[in-house]
Structures are given as structure tokens and as C-alpha cells.
XYZ file of C-alpha atoms in Angstrom:
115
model
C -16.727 -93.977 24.904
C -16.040 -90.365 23.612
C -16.974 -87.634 26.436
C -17.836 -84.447 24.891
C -16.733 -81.638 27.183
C -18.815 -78.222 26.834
C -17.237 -74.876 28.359
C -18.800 -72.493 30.272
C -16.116 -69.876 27.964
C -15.040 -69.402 24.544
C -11.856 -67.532 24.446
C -9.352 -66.447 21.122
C -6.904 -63.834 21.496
C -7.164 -63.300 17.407
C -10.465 -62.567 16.360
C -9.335 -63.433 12.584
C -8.915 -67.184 14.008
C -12.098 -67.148 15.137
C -13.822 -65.961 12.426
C -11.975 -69.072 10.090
C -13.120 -71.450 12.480
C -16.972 -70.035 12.348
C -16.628 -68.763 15.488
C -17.460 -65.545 15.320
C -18.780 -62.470 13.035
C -17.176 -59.653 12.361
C -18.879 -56.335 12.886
C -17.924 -52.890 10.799
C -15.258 -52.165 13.013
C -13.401 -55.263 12.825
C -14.106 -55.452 8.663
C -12.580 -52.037 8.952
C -9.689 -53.026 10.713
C -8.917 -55.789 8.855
C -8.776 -53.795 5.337
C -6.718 -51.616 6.611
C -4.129 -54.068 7.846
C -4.760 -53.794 11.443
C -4.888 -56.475 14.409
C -8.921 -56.969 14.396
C -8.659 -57.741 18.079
C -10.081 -60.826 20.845
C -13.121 -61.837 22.026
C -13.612 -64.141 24.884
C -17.091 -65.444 25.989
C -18.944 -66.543 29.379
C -21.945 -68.726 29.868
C -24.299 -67.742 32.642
C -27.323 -69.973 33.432
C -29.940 -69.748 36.058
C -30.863 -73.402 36.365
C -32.635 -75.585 39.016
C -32.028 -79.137 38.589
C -32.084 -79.858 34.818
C -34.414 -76.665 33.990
C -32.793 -73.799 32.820
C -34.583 -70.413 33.419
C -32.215 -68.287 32.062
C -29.922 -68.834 29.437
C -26.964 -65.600 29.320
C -23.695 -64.812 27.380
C -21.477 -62.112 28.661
C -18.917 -61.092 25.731
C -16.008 -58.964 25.971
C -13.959 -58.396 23.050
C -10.951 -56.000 21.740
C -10.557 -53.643 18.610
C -7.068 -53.208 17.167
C -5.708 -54.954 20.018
C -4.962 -58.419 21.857
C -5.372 -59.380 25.147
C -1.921 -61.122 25.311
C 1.124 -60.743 22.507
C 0.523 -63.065 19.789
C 3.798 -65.089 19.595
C 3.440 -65.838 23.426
C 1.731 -68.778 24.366
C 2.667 -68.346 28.073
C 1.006 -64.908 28.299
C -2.284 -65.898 26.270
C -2.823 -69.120 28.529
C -2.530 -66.266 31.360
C -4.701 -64.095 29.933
C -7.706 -66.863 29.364
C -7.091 -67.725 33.229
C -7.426 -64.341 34.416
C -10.373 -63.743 32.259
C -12.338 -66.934 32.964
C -11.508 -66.105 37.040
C -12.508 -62.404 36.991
C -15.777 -63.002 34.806
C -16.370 -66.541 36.872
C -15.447 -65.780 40.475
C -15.304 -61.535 40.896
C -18.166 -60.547 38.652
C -20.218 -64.377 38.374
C -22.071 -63.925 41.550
C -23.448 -60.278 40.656
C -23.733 -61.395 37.530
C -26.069 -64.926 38.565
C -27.915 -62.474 40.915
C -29.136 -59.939 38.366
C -30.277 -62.740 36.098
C -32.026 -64.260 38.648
C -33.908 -61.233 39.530
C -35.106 -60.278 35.791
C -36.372 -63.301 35.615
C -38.057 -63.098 38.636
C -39.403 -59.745 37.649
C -40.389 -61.391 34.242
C -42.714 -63.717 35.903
C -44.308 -60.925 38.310
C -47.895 -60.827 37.175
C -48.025 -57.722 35.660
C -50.614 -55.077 37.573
């Protein structure tokens, strides 16, 4: 039986990749950039849920993306692999926490009755 696997990330270090594979939309800057012949940039993505059990309260996506640049160089496999890791561990480990703390306190702010 076929497992399907679902990230917690989405990462590409070209933007134009993404946006052949549906992945993403480009904005005016990145339409821009494109025209003119320019890199259009990367965009990597992080799932944050507040969850208890099966129930999920909150339901976040932190995205981080580039303009006229990379995160790695393009013809190195080696250094874009790197780059992924280090993203997924800063977003996941160094800022998750905070990130899973604040979430869970909007939503507990949401559900204040309201005076």
C-alpha cells in the first residue's frame, strides 16, 4: 500500500519552478522581475498547527521568500539541500516554539468572551 507523506515545509530555491508546478503565484514584483530577465527569487514554507489530539485549533503558514535572489546557487545541489536544512531547523527548532506559543495565545484570546 502507497503511504502518502505530507510535509510540515514546502521549499524551491527557484520561484519560476514553482510557479510551473502550481506551486505558487507570482506577485508584481516577481512578474517584474521576470520581464526584465532577472532571477525571480525562492520561497520556502512552514506549517504551524495548534492541535490537541486530532482537533486542530489553529491552522498557520509562515512564508519566507526572496526577490532577485536565491537562497543557494542554482547549479549546486549540495548547497540548496543545505540551505532547505538550515531553513526547515531555524523556522522548526529556533523560531517553532515562539512561533507555537503566539498561536496558541491568539487563539486563546479569540475565545475570551468578549466584555
Amino acid at each position: 500500500m502507497l503511504e502518502i507523506v505530507k510535509k510540515t515545509y514546502y521549499f524551491n530555491n527557484r520561484k519560476e519552478d514553482a510557479k510551473k508546478q502550481g506551486q505558487y503565484l507570482y506577485d508584481n514584483a516577481d512578474e517584474t522581475n521576470e520581464a526584465n530577465g532577472s532571477p525571480v527569487g525562492s520561497i520556502f514554507c512552514y506549517n504551524y498547527k495548534v492541535k490537541q489530539g486530532d482537533i486542530v485549533y489553529v491552522d498557520a503558514i509562515l512564508s519566507i521568500s526572496t526577490s532577485q535572489k536565491r537562497f543557494a546557487e542554482e547549479n549546486n545541489i549540495d548547497k540548496i539541500n543545505n540551505a532547505r536544512d538550515n531553513m526547515i531547523r531555524i523556522v522548526k527548532e529556533n523560531f517553532g516554539r515562539r512561533i507555537l506559543i503566539e498561536l496558541s495565545l491568539l487563539y486563546l484570546e479569540h475565545l475570551r468572551p468578549k466584555e
